[in-house]
PDB file of C-alpha atoms in Angstrom:
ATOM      1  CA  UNK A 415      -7.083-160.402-207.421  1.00  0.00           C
ATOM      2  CA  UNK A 416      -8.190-160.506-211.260  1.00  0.00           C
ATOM      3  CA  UNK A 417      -5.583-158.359-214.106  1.00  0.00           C
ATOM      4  CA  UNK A 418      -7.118-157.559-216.839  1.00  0.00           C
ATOM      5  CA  UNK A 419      -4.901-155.950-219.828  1.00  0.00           C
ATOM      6  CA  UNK A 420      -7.814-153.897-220.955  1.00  0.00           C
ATOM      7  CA  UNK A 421      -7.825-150.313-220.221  1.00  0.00           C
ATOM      8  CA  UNK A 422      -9.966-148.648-217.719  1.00  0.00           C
ATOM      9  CA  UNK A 423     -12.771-146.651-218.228  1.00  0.00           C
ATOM     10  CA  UNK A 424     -11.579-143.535-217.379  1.00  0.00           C
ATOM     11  CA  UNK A 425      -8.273-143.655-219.688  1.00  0.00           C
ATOM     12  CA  UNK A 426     -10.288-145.057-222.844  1.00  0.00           C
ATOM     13  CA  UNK A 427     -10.771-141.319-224.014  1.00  0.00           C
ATOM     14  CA  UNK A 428      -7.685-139.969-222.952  1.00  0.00           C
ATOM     15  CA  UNK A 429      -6.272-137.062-225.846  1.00  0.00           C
ATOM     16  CA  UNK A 430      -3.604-134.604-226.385  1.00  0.00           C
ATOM     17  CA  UNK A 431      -4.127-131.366-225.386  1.00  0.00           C
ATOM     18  CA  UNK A 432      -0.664-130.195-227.248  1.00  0.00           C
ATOM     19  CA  UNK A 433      -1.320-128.673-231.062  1.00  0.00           C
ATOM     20  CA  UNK A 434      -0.553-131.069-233.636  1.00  0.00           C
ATOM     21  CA  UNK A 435       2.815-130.386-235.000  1.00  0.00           C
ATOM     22  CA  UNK A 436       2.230-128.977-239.183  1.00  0.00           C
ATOM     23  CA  UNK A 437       4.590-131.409-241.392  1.00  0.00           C
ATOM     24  CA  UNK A 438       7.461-129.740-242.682  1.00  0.00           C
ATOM     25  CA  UNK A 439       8.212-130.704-246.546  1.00  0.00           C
ATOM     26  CA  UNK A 440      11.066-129.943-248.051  1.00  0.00           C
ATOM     27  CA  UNK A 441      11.844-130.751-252.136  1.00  0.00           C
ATOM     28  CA  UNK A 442      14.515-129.767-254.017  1.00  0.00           C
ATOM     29  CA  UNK A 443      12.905-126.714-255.321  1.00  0.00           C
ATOM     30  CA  UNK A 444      12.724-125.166-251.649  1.00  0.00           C
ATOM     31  CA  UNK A 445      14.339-121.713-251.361  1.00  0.00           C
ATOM     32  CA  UNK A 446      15.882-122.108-247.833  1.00  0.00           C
ATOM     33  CA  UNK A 447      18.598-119.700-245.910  1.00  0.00           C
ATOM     34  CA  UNK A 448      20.056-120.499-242.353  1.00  0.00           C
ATOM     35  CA  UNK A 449      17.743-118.496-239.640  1.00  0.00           C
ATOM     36  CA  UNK A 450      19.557-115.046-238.657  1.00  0.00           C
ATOM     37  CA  UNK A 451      19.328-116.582-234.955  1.00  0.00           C
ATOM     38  CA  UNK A 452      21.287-119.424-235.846  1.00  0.00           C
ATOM     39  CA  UNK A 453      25.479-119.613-234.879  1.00  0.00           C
ATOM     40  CA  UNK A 454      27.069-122.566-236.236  1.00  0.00           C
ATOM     41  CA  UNK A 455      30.246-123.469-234.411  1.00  0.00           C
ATOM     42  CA  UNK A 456      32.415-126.081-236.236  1.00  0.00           C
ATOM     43  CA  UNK A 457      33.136-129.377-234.528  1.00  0.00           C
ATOM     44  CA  UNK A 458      35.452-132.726-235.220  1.00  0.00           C
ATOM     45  CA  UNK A 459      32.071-134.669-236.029  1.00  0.00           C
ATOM     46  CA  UNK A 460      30.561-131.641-237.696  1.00  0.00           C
ATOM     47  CA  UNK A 461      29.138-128.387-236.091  1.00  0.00           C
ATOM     48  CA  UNK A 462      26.686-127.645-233.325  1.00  0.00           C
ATOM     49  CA  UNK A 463      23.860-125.130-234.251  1.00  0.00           C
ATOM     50  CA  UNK A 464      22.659-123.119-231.779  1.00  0.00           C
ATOM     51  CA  UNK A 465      19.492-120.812-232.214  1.00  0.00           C
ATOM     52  CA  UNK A 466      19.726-118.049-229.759  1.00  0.00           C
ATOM     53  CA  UNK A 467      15.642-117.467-229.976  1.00  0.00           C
ATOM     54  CA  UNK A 468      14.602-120.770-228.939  1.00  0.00           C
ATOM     55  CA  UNK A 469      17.723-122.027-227.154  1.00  0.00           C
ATOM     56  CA  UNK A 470      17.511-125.068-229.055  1.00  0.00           C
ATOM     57  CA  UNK A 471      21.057-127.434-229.580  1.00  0.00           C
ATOM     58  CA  UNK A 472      21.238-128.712-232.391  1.00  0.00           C
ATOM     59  CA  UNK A 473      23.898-131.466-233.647  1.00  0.00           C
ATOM     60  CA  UNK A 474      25.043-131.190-237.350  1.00  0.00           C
ATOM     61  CA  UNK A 475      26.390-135.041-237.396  1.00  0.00           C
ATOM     62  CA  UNK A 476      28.269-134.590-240.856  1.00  0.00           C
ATOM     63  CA  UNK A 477      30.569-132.405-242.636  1.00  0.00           C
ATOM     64  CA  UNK A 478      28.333-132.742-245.576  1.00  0.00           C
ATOM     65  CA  UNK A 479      25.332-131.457-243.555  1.00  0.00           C
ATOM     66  CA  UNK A 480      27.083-128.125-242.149  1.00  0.00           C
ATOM     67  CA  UNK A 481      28.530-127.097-246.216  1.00  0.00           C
ATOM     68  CA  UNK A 482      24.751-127.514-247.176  1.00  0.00           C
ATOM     69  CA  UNK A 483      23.191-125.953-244.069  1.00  0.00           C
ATOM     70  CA  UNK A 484      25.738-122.679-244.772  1.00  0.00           C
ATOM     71  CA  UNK A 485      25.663-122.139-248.373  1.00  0.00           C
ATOM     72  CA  UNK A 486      21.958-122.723-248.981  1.00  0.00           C
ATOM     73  CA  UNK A 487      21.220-118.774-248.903  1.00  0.00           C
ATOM     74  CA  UNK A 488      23.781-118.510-251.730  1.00  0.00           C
ATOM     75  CA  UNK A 489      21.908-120.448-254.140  1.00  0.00           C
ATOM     76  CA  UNK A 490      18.875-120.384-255.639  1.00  0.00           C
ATOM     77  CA  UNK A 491      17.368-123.425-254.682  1.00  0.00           C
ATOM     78  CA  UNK A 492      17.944-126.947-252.272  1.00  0.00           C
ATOM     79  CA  UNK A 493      18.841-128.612-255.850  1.00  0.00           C
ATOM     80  CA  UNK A 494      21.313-126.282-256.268  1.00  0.00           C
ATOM     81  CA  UNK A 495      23.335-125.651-253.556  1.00  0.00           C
ATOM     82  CA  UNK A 496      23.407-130.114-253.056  1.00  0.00           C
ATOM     83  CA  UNK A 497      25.028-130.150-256.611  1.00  0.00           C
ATOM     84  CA  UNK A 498      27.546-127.322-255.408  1.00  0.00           C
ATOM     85  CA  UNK A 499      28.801-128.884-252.531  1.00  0.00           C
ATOM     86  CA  UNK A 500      29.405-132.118-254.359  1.00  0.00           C
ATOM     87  CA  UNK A 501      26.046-134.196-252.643  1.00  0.00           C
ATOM     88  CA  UNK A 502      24.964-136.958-255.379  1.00  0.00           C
ATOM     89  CA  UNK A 503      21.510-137.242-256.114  1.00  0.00           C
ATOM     90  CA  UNK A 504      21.080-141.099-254.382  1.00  0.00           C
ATOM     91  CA  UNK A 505      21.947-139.033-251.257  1.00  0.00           C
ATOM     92  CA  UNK A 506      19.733-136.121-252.058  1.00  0.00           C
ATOM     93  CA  UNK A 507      16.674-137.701-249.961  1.00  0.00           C
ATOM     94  CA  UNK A 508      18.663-138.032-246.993  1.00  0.00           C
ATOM     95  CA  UNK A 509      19.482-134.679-247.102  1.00  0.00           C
ATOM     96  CA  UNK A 510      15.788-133.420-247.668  1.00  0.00           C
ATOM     97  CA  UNK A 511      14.306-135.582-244.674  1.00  0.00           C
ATOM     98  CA  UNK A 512      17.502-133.334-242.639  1.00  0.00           C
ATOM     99  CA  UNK A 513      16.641-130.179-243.886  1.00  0.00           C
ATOM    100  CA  UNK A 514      12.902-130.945-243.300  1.00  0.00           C
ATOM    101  CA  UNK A 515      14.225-131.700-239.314  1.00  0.00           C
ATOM    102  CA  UNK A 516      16.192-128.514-239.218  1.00  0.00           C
ATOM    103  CA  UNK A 517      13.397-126.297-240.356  1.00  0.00           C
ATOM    104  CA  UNK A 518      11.345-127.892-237.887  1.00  0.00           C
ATOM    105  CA  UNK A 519      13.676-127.219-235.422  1.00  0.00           C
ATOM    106  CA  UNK A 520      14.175-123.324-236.459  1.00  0.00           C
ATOM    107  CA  UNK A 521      17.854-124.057-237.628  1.00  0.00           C
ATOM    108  CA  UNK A 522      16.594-123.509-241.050  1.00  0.00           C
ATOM    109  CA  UNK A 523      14.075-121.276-242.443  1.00  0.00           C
ATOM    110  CA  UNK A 524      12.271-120.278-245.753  1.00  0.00           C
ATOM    111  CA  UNK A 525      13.740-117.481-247.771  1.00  0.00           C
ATOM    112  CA  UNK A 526      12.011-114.813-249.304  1.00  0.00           C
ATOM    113  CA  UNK A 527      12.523-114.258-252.752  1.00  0.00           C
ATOM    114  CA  UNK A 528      12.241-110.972-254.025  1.00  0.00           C
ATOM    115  CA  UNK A 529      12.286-109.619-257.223  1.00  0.00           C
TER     116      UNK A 529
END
């Protein structure tokens, strides 16, 4: 019998027929609120976030994360609410690539702004 590690003919072309997912960007200008479909029960490691739409289960692995996650509606942007609960700016891109996951996930929405 002969292997051969190329790929056969009829898997060459093979493609996804899922949607490509849109890439969620968050700055520190973002106006963000936790989604009304969201509970957030505290836990010793930090909280689990449960959206009662999607029935996703979501793990909030730090303190830090859950003070942002809740207070985010009560300021007026991502920048601000970091600097209110204390986050200093060379951890400020860890906490944008999180909230970026989170509003992928639905845990985490865009507010509206109105004037």
């Amino acid at each position: 019998m002969i292997y051969s590690s190329r790929r056969s003919a009829s898997t060459a072309c093979v493609a996804s027929t899922e949607q490509p997912q849109p890439v969620v960007t968050i700055d520190l200008d973002s106006v963000l609120e936790l989604h009304p479909q969201v509970a957030v029960r505290p836990e010793p490691f930090g909280a689990l976030a449960y959206h009662y739409g999607n029935r996703r289960l979501i793990f909030l692995k730090h303190p830090d994360v859950v003070r942002v996650v809740q207070r985010l509606a009560e300021h007026s942007d991502v920048a601000a609410t970091l600097g209110a609960c204390g986050i200093t700016p060379d951890r400020h891109d860890s906490f944008l690539a999180a909230l970026a996951s989170l509003q992928k996930s639905e845990i985490v929405r865009e507010r509206i702004v109105t004037c």
